[in-house]
Amino acid sequence: MPKFGAPGIRTSALALGLGLLPLLAACGGGSNSKSASSNASSDSSPATTSVNGATQLTVPDGVDEDTKKQYIEENAIAVCMKKQGFTYTPHVQTSTATDPYASLDGEDYARAKQFRQKYGFGYYAGAVYPNDPNVPFSKAATAKRTSPQDQDEVGLTDAQKKAYDIALTGPPAKTKAEEKVGGCSETGRVAAHGPALSAAAEKNAEKARDDQNHANGLALNGDAQLVQLAQQFASCLTGQGISVSTTQPTGMVDMVRIDISRQLPENFMSMSKEAALPLLNKDIGIALKDLECGKKFRAAYFPKEKAKPYYGENG
């Protein structure tokens, strides 16, 4: 397994922004590489130190607990890899200030408007602007997300790269049923999150999370202010000629974008610029109408959703 293919354990905040694939955002999205933040390192790198030759990131003041755990995990992986004779550069995203996807959902109205005025929901923008790394699905953005951001494996022979991957994620599984993250990635996970739970304990914990998520969804959808604002949001959309598939607050926040994703042509990522441009212009118009209609609703919804996090019943 390559370095940037190690499964992560933390839900990616970017999944919603990158959730331009059908239903991904509705299901809450999942992280996939090294750690959720490793493929999107911050433009303003945190201070570094060295412990026995291993690069260590200094945790900035004021970060939340989840971010602190990312630092612990990445730093532990670096130390573990160094003990096995390899260099591992830890990466943690500390800011979304320059992330064009971060507020695509409209939580930050000004930034979402800036994005949507040029890219719409992002579906067809990649074909129109293939060399723009700020565009979902563009060739430049894909290369940016999948290319290593360090030189850790530069100069290694094929045999050494194989050994590096084994050190990072453990030996390849003999069967699909035995697949799991091991090696220094597991060492980092344990350092940040503690030992893995037993199968029974994990099942109970998952049920508890699902129950809490369900309760949070009921609370948000039963909130009188959100219900009223969602109705106003829906009425505004229908008045603009945009169909409404739900009026539940938890569904309204991304309804238009997700409904569009279900109707995308199969070749939307590989269209010619000429074919994609009129579709992009239409997407921009709908995206801006959705943003304006939902301005008051989203301003009320997101603070309440932060207090009662909800990722969908099938997340």
mmCIF file of C-alpha atoms in Angstrom:
data_model
loop_
_atom_site.group_PDB
_atom_site.id
_atom_site.type_symbol
_atom_site.label_atom_id
_atom_site.label_comp_id
_atom_site.label_asym_id
_atom_site.label_seq_id
_atom_site.Cartn_x
_atom_site.Cartn_y
_atom_site.Cartn_z
ATOM 1 C CA MET A 1 0.000 0.000 0.000
ATOM 2 C CA PRO A 2 1.523 3.344 -1.004
ATOM 3 C CA LYS A 3 2.243 5.998 1.558
ATOM 4 C CA PHE A 4 -0.762 8.113 0.657
ATOM 5 C CA GLY A 5 -3.108 5.156 0.517
ATOM 6 C CA ALA A 6 -3.152 4.232 4.177
ATOM 7 C CA PRO A 7 -6.735 4.340 5.449
ATOM 8 C CA GLY A 8 -7.469 7.097 7.914
ATOM 9 C CA ILE A 9 -9.674 6.925 10.975
ATOM 10 C CA ARG A 10 -11.083 10.386 11.222
ATOM 11 C CA THR A 11 -14.016 11.721 9.200
ATOM 12 C CA SER A 12 -12.726 14.294 6.788
ATOM 13 C CA ALA A 13 -14.003 17.819 7.043
ATOM 14 C CA LEU A 14 -13.267 18.141 3.388
ATOM 15 C CA ALA A 15 -15.580 15.326 2.462
ATOM 16 C CA LEU A 16 -18.474 17.696 2.420
ATOM 17 C CA GLY A 17 -16.595 20.161 0.295
ATOM 18 C CA LEU A 18 -15.296 17.428 -1.962
ATOM 19 C CA GLY A 19 -18.630 15.667 -1.627
ATOM 20 C CA LEU A 20 -19.468 16.570 -5.141
ATOM 21 C CA LEU A 21 -19.788 12.910 -5.909
ATOM 22 C CA PRO A 22 -23.385 11.677 -5.658
ATOM 23 C CA LEU A 23 -24.601 11.123 -2.107
ATOM 24 C CA LEU A 24 -21.173 11.445 -0.497
ATOM 25 C CA ALA A 25 -22.041 14.548 1.458
ATOM 26 C CA ALA A 26 -25.393 13.098 2.438
ATOM 27 C CA CYS A 27 -23.629 10.139 3.997
ATOM 28 C CA GLY A 28 -21.118 12.180 5.911
ATOM 29 C CA GLY A 29 -18.090 11.176 3.842
ATOM 30 C CA GLY A 30 -15.043 9.288 5.021
ATOM 31 C CA SER A 31 -11.333 9.948 5.100
ATOM 32 C CA ASN A 32 -9.023 7.772 3.119
ATOM 33 C CA SER A 33 -5.359 8.539 3.291
ATOM 34 C CA LYS A 34 -2.664 8.516 5.917
ATOM 35 C CA SER A 35 -4.785 10.842 8.001
ATOM 36 C CA ALA A 36 -7.696 12.953 6.928
ATOM 37 C CA SER A 37 -5.502 16.018 6.810
ATOM 38 C CA SER A 38 -2.387 14.590 5.250
ATOM 39 C CA ASN A 39 -3.445 15.179 1.674
ATOM 40 C CA ALA A 40 -4.278 18.806 2.365
ATOM 41 C CA SER A 41 -1.445 20.222 4.396
ATOM 42 C CA SER A 42 -1.749 23.773 5.577
ATOM 43 C CA ASP A 43 -0.133 26.585 3.646
ATOM 44 C CA SER A 44 1.180 27.926 6.923
ATOM 45 C CA SER A 45 3.193 25.022 8.312
ATOM 46 C CA PRO A 46 3.393 24.745 12.101
ATOM 47 C CA ALA A 47 6.716 24.943 13.903
ATOM 48 C CA THR A 48 8.821 21.815 13.849
ATOM 49 C CA THR A 49 11.323 20.237 16.206
ATOM 50 C CA SER A 50 13.328 17.024 16.028
ATOM 51 C CA VAL A 51 13.136 14.039 18.369
ATOM 52 C CA ASN A 52 15.888 11.493 17.772
ATOM 53 C CA GLY A 53 16.036 12.638 14.166
ATOM 54 C CA ALA A 54 12.271 12.482 13.587
ATOM 55 C CA THR A 55 10.454 15.649 12.579
ATOM 56 C CA GLN A 56 7.833 16.671 15.111
ATOM 57 C CA LEU A 57 5.117 19.286 14.682
ATOM 58 C CA THR A 58 4.408 21.719 17.492
ATOM 59 C CA VAL A 59 0.718 21.888 18.348
ATOM 60 C CA PRO A 60 -0.501 25.476 17.854
ATOM 61 C CA ASP A 61 -2.413 27.187 20.630
ATOM 62 C CA GLY A 62 -6.187 27.128 20.442
ATOM 63 C CA VAL A 63 -6.728 24.074 18.249
ATOM 64 C CA ASP A 64 -9.562 21.696 19.076
ATOM 65 C CA GLU A 65 -9.150 18.206 20.526
ATOM 66 C CA ASP A 66 -9.561 16.431 17.196
ATOM 67 C CA THR A 67 -6.792 18.520 15.682
ATOM 68 C CA LYS A 68 -4.536 17.862 18.675
ATOM 69 C CA LYS A 69 -5.026 14.145 18.109
ATOM 70 C CA GLN A 70 -3.983 14.552 14.488
ATOM 71 C CA TYR A 71 -0.713 16.096 15.679
ATOM 72 C CA ILE A 72 -0.163 13.304 18.170
ATOM 73 C CA GLU A 73 -0.861 10.675 15.527
ATOM 74 C CA GLU A 74 1.370 12.194 12.843
ATOM 75 C CA ASN A 75 4.231 12.831 15.275
ATOM 76 C CA ALA A 76 4.042 9.269 16.617
ATOM 77 C CA ILE A 77 4.162 7.874 13.082
ATOM 78 C CA ALA A 78 7.271 9.951 12.353
ATOM 79 C CA VAL A 79 9.063 8.654 15.455
ATOM 80 C CA CYS A 80 8.049 5.067 14.729
ATOM 81 C CA MET A 81 9.252 5.278 11.119
ATOM 82 C CA LYS A 82 12.562 6.812 12.196
ATOM 83 C CA LYS A 83 13.151 3.862 14.514
ATOM 84 C CA GLN A 84 12.824 1.633 11.472
ATOM 85 C CA GLY A 85 15.280 3.704 9.487
ATOM 86 C CA PHE A 86 12.854 5.761 7.420
ATOM 87 C CA THR A 87 11.990 9.442 7.177
ATOM 88 C CA TYR A 88 8.334 10.392 7.542
ATOM 89 C CA THR A 89 7.243 14.011 7.324
ATOM 90 C CA PRO A 90 4.103 14.629 9.408
ATOM 91 C CA HIS A 91 1.365 16.756 7.861
ATOM 92 C CA VAL A 92 -1.585 18.344 9.644
ATOM 93 C CA GLN A 93 -3.954 20.895 8.181
ATOM 94 C CA THR A 94 -4.160 23.683 10.724
ATOM 95 C CA SER A 95 -6.251 26.135 8.760
ATOM 96 C CA THR A 96 -8.938 26.103 6.086
ATOM 97 C CA ALA A 97 -8.351 29.754 5.247
ATOM 98 C CA THR A 98 -7.082 28.934 1.770
ATOM 99 C CA ASP A 99 -9.182 25.828 1.197
ATOM 100 C CA PRO A 100 -11.642 26.619 -1.591
ATOM 101 C CA TYR A 101 -13.939 23.735 -0.627
ATOM 102 C CA ALA A 102 -14.260 24.514 3.069
ATOM 103 C CA SER A 103 -17.359 26.690 2.830
ATOM 104 C CA LEU A 104 -18.915 25.357 -0.342
ATOM 105 C CA ASP A 105 -21.873 24.319 1.819
ATOM 106 C CA GLY A 106 -22.597 27.987 2.523
ATOM 107 C CA GLU A 107 -21.626 28.120 6.178
ATOM 108 C CA ASP A 108 -19.307 31.007 5.339
ATOM 109 C CA TYR A 109 -21.578 33.032 3.074
ATOM 110 C CA ALA A 110 -18.922 35.376 1.672
ATOM 111 C CA ARG A 111 -16.477 32.615 0.784
ATOM 112 C CA ALA A 112 -19.184 30.388 -0.614
ATOM 113 C CA LYS A 113 -20.399 33.233 -2.819
ATOM 114 C CA GLN A 114 -16.881 33.857 -4.102
ATOM 115 C CA PHE A 115 -16.503 30.169 -4.968
ATOM 116 C CA ARG A 116 -19.935 29.753 -6.541
ATOM 117 C CA GLN A 117 -19.683 32.881 -8.685
ATOM 118 C CA LYS A 118 -16.925 31.216 -10.687
ATOM 119 C CA TYR A 119 -17.325 27.479 -10.129
ATOM 120 C CA GLY A 120 -20.972 26.939 -9.213
ATOM 121 C CA PHE A 121 -21.165 23.728 -7.199
ATOM 122 C CA GLY A 122 -17.953 22.654 -8.880
ATOM 123 C CA TYR A 123 -19.321 19.858 -11.035
ATOM 124 C CA TYR A 124 -18.413 21.189 -14.472
ATOM 125 C CA ALA A 125 -15.689 23.633 -13.460
ATOM 126 C CA GLY A 126 -12.962 20.993 -13.680
ATOM 127 C CA ALA A 127 -13.582 20.573 -17.390
ATOM 128 C CA VAL A 128 -13.631 24.327 -17.977
ATOM 129 C CA TYR A 129 -10.611 25.085 -15.755
ATOM 130 C CA PRO A 130 -8.448 21.920 -15.900
ATOM 131 C CA ASN A 131 -5.304 23.702 -14.702
ATOM 132 C CA ASP A 132 -6.901 25.430 -11.712
ATOM 133 C CA PRO A 133 -6.068 23.551 -8.473
ATOM 134 C CA ASN A 134 -8.975 25.298 -6.718
ATOM 135 C CA VAL A 135 -11.518 23.493 -8.887
ATOM 136 C CA PRO A 136 -13.029 20.157 -7.828
ATOM 137 C CA PHE A 137 -12.253 17.390 -10.322
ATOM 138 C CA SER A 138 -9.766 19.467 -12.310
ATOM 139 C CA LYS A 139 -6.578 17.711 -13.355
ATOM 140 C CA ALA A 140 -4.585 20.125 -11.235
ATOM 141 C CA ALA A 141 -6.702 19.511 -8.115
ATOM 142 C CA THR A 142 -6.541 15.751 -8.533
ATOM 143 C CA ALA A 143 -2.769 15.857 -8.854
ATOM 144 C CA LYS A 144 -2.537 18.108 -5.794
ATOM 145 C CA ARG A 145 -4.606 15.716 -3.656
ATOM 146 C CA THR A 146 -2.819 12.548 -4.723
ATOM 147 C CA SER A 147 0.803 13.664 -5.012
ATOM 148 C CA PRO A 148 3.147 13.307 -2.032
ATOM 149 C CA GLN A 149 3.981 16.635 -0.415
ATOM 150 C CA ASP A 150 7.407 15.624 0.799
ATOM 151 C CA GLN A 151 10.532 13.885 -0.421
ATOM 152 C CA ASP A 152 10.450 10.993 2.043
ATOM 153 C CA GLU A 153 10.662 8.255 -0.580
ATOM 154 C CA VAL A 154 12.801 10.053 -3.127
ATOM 155 C CA GLY A 155 15.905 8.025 -3.952
ATOM 156 C CA LEU A 156 14.606 4.771 -2.481
ATOM 157 C CA THR A 157 14.924 1.629 -4.558
ATOM 158 C CA ASP A 158 11.805 -0.392 -5.334
ATOM 159 C CA ALA A 159 12.726 -2.808 -2.553
ATOM 160 C CA GLN A 160 13.214 0.053 -0.112
ATOM 161 C CA LYS A 161 9.880 1.599 -1.102
ATOM 162 C CA LYS A 162 8.198 -1.737 -0.437
ATOM 163 C CA ALA A 163 9.865 -1.891 2.963
ATOM 164 C CA TYR A 164 8.790 1.696 3.611
ATOM 165 C CA ASP A 165 5.160 0.862 2.872
ATOM 166 C CA ILE A 166 5.286 -2.198 5.115
ATOM 167 C CA ALA A 167 6.791 -0.133 7.925
ATOM 168 C CA LEU A 168 4.087 2.491 7.498
ATOM 169 C CA THR A 169 0.978 0.329 7.146
ATOM 170 C CA GLY A 170 2.035 -3.232 7.951
ATOM 171 C CA PRO A 171 2.527 -6.232 5.662
ATOM 172 C CA PRO A 172 -0.042 -6.896 2.933
ATOM 173 C CA ALA A 173 -2.996 -9.002 4.064
ATOM 174 C CA LYS A 174 -3.221 -12.518 2.712
ATOM 175 C CA THR A 175 -6.976 -12.220 2.297
ATOM 176 C CA LYS A 176 -9.422 -9.312 2.037
ATOM 177 C CA ALA A 177 -10.979 -10.325 5.343
ATOM 178 C CA GLU A 178 -7.624 -9.834 7.061
ATOM 179 C CA GLU A 179 -7.035 -6.340 5.675
ATOM 180 C CA LYS A 180 -6.324 -3.786 8.367
ATOM 181 C CA VAL A 181 -3.982 -0.906 9.032
ATOM 182 C CA GLY A 182 -0.841 -1.894 10.882
ATOM 183 C CA GLY A 183 2.738 -0.764 11.182
ATOM 184 C CA CYS A 184 3.521 2.780 12.257
ATOM 185 C CA SER A 185 0.109 4.004 11.140
ATOM 186 C CA GLU A 186 -1.436 1.824 13.822
ATOM 187 C CA THR A 187 1.184 2.998 16.325
ATOM 188 C CA GLY A 188 0.157 6.570 15.601
ATOM 189 C CA ARG A 189 -3.537 5.760 15.874
ATOM 190 C CA VAL A 190 -3.042 4.146 19.272
ATOM 191 C CA ALA A 191 -0.948 7.078 20.493
ATOM 192 C CA ALA A 192 -3.725 9.493 19.582
ATOM 193 C CA HIS A 193 -6.861 7.486 20.257
ATOM 194 C CA GLY A 194 -5.863 4.637 22.564
ATOM 195 C CA PRO A 195 -5.941 0.876 21.987
ATOM 196 C CA ALA A 196 -8.515 -0.534 19.623
ATOM 197 C CA LEU A 197 -11.758 -1.639 21.223
ATOM 198 C CA SER A 198 -12.869 -5.223 21.231
ATOM 199 C CA ALA A 199 -15.389 -6.171 18.551
ATOM 200 C CA ALA A 200 -18.201 -6.111 21.102
ATOM 201 C CA ALA A 201 -17.122 -2.781 22.592
ATOM 202 C CA GLU A 202 -16.757 -1.232 19.137
ATOM 203 C CA LYS A 203 -20.238 -2.451 18.208
ATOM 204 C CA ASN A 204 -21.666 -0.872 21.354
ATOM 205 C CA ALA A 205 -19.773 2.358 20.730
ATOM 206 C CA GLU A 206 -21.016 2.478 17.149
ATOM 207 C CA LYS A 207 -24.593 1.970 18.318
ATOM 208 C CA ALA A 208 -24.177 4.748 20.864
ATOM 209 C CA ARG A 209 -22.862 7.078 18.136
ATOM 210 C CA ASP A 210 -25.741 6.174 15.831
ATOM 211 C CA ASP A 211 -28.289 6.692 18.602
ATOM 212 C CA GLN A 212 -26.827 10.093 19.456
ATOM 213 C CA ASN A 213 -26.716 11.063 15.788
ATOM 214 C CA HIS A 214 -30.356 10.070 15.376
ATOM 215 C CA ALA A 215 -31.315 12.083 18.449
ATOM 216 C CA ASN A 216 -29.393 15.098 17.139
ATOM 217 C CA GLY A 217 -31.186 14.823 13.803
ATOM 218 C CA LEU A 218 -34.580 14.745 15.528
ATOM 219 C CA ALA A 219 -33.641 17.787 17.603
ATOM 220 C CA LEU A 220 -32.511 19.813 14.573
ATOM 221 C CA ASN A 221 -35.541 18.829 12.509
ATOM 222 C CA GLY A 222 -37.827 19.676 15.417
ATOM 223 C CA ASP A 223 -36.283 23.066 16.130
ATOM 224 C CA ALA A 224 -39.058 25.631 15.600
ATOM 225 C CA GLN A 225 -36.761 28.351 14.271
ATOM 226 C CA LEU A 226 -35.053 26.027 11.804
ATOM 227 C CA VAL A 227 -38.370 24.593 10.628
ATOM 228 C CA GLN A 228 -39.703 28.081 9.899
ATOM 229 C CA LEU A 229 -36.520 29.165 8.118
ATOM 230 C CA ALA A 230 -36.417 25.926 6.124
ATOM 231 C CA GLN A 231 -39.953 26.595 4.893
ATOM 232 C CA GLN A 232 -38.950 30.092 3.836
ATOM 233 C CA PHE A 233 -35.850 28.663 2.143
ATOM 234 C CA ALA A 234 -37.968 26.119 0.250
ATOM 235 C CA SER A 235 -40.484 28.749 -0.843
ATOM 236 C CA CYS A 236 -37.699 30.947 -2.164
ATOM 237 C CA LEU A 237 -36.239 28.040 -4.153
ATOM 238 C CA THR A 238 -39.553 27.101 -5.745
ATOM 239 C CA GLY A 239 -40.089 30.749 -6.579
ATOM 240 C CA GLN A 240 -36.770 30.629 -8.444
ATOM 241 C CA GLY A 241 -37.853 27.540 -10.374
ATOM 242 C CA ILE A 242 -35.733 25.128 -8.326
ATOM 243 C CA SER A 243 -37.408 21.918 -7.192
ATOM 244 C CA VAL A 244 -37.463 21.002 -3.506
ATOM 245 C CA SER A 245 -37.132 17.365 -2.477
ATOM 246 C CA THR A 246 -37.252 17.893 1.293
ATOM 247 C CA THR A 247 -38.041 20.634 3.771
ATOM 248 C CA GLN A 248 -36.351 19.021 6.766
ATOM 249 C CA PRO A 249 -33.642 21.323 8.122
ATOM 250 C CA THR A 250 -31.001 18.579 8.079
ATOM 251 C CA GLY A 251 -31.718 17.942 4.412
ATOM 252 C CA MET A 252 -32.191 21.510 3.239
ATOM 253 C CA VAL A 253 -28.621 22.611 3.919
ATOM 254 C CA ASP A 254 -27.200 20.641 0.951
ATOM 255 C CA MET A 255 -30.382 19.541 -0.801
ATOM 256 C CA VAL A 256 -29.958 21.443 -4.068
ATOM 257 C CA ARG A 257 -26.328 20.406 -4.532
ATOM 258 C CA ILE A 258 -27.007 16.761 -3.754
ATOM 259 C CA ASP A 259 -30.135 16.616 -5.916
ATOM 260 C CA ILE A 260 -28.093 17.926 -8.828
ATOM 261 C CA SER A 261 -25.391 15.336 -8.184
ATOM 262 C CA ARG A 262 -27.933 12.579 -8.738
ATOM 263 C CA GLN A 263 -28.594 13.827 -12.259
ATOM 264 C CA LEU A 264 -25.046 14.436 -13.467
ATOM 265 C CA PRO A 265 -24.097 12.944 -16.818
ATOM 266 C CA GLU A 266 -21.634 10.080 -16.489
ATOM 267 C CA ASN A 267 -18.967 11.980 -18.395
ATOM 268 C CA PHE A 268 -19.232 15.243 -16.454
ATOM 269 C CA MET A 269 -15.575 15.019 -15.404
ATOM 270 C CA SER A 270 -14.276 14.282 -18.894
ATOM 271 C CA MET A 271 -16.319 16.719 -20.966
ATOM 272 C CA SER A 272 -14.693 19.108 -23.389
ATOM 273 C CA LYS A 273 -14.498 22.728 -22.301
ATOM 274 C CA GLU A 274 -16.975 23.681 -24.999
ATOM 275 C CA ALA A 275 -19.543 21.139 -23.822
ATOM 276 C CA ALA A 276 -19.058 21.918 -20.124
ATOM 277 C CA LEU A 277 -19.149 25.717 -20.291
ATOM 278 C CA PRO A 278 -22.937 26.168 -20.773
ATOM 279 C CA LEU A 279 -23.579 23.576 -18.072
ATOM 280 C CA LEU A 280 -21.203 25.413 -15.743
ATOM 281 C CA ASN A 281 -23.006 28.694 -16.377
ATOM 282 C CA LYS A 282 -26.316 27.040 -15.503
ATOM 283 C CA ASP A 283 -24.755 25.468 -12.398
ATOM 284 C CA ILE A 284 -23.450 28.887 -11.286
ATOM 285 C CA GLY A 285 -26.931 30.374 -11.560
ATOM 286 C CA ILE A 286 -28.536 27.619 -9.496
ATOM 287 C CA ALA A 287 -25.734 27.628 -6.912
ATOM 288 C CA LEU A 288 -26.065 31.372 -6.337
ATOM 289 C CA LYS A 289 -29.861 31.191 -6.053
ATOM 290 C CA ASP A 290 -29.486 28.375 -3.505
ATOM 291 C CA LEU A 291 -26.965 30.436 -1.558
ATOM 292 C CA GLU A 292 -29.142 33.545 -1.433
ATOM 293 C CA CYS A 293 -32.350 31.689 -0.630
ATOM 294 C CA GLY A 294 -30.684 29.799 2.183
ATOM 295 C CA LYS A 295 -28.667 32.631 3.697
ATOM 296 C CA LYS A 296 -30.804 33.122 6.817
ATOM 297 C CA PHE A 297 -31.430 29.409 7.221
ATOM 298 C CA ARG A 298 -27.741 28.459 7.104
ATOM 299 C CA ALA A 299 -26.808 31.289 9.474
ATOM 300 C CA ALA A 300 -29.110 29.704 12.053
ATOM 301 C CA TYR A 301 -28.517 26.055 11.160
ATOM 302 C CA PHE A 302 -24.750 25.681 11.394
ATOM 303 C CA PRO A 303 -24.296 26.973 14.964
ATOM 304 C CA LYS A 304 -27.029 24.594 16.116
ATOM 305 C CA GLU A 305 -25.597 21.704 14.104
ATOM 306 C CA LYS A 306 -22.207 22.264 15.747
ATOM 307 C CA ALA A 307 -23.873 21.832 19.133
ATOM 308 C CA LYS A 308 -25.740 18.738 17.889
ATOM 309 C CA PRO A 309 -23.555 17.214 15.128
ATOM 310 C CA TYR A 310 -25.509 15.293 12.531
ATOM 311 C CA TYR A 311 -24.112 13.354 9.599
ATOM 312 C CA GLY A 312 -27.189 11.680 8.156
ATOM 313 C CA GLU A 313 -28.918 8.445 9.058
ATOM 314 C CA ASN A 314 -26.854 6.447 6.553
ATOM 315 C CA GLY A 315 -23.539 8.145 7.241
#
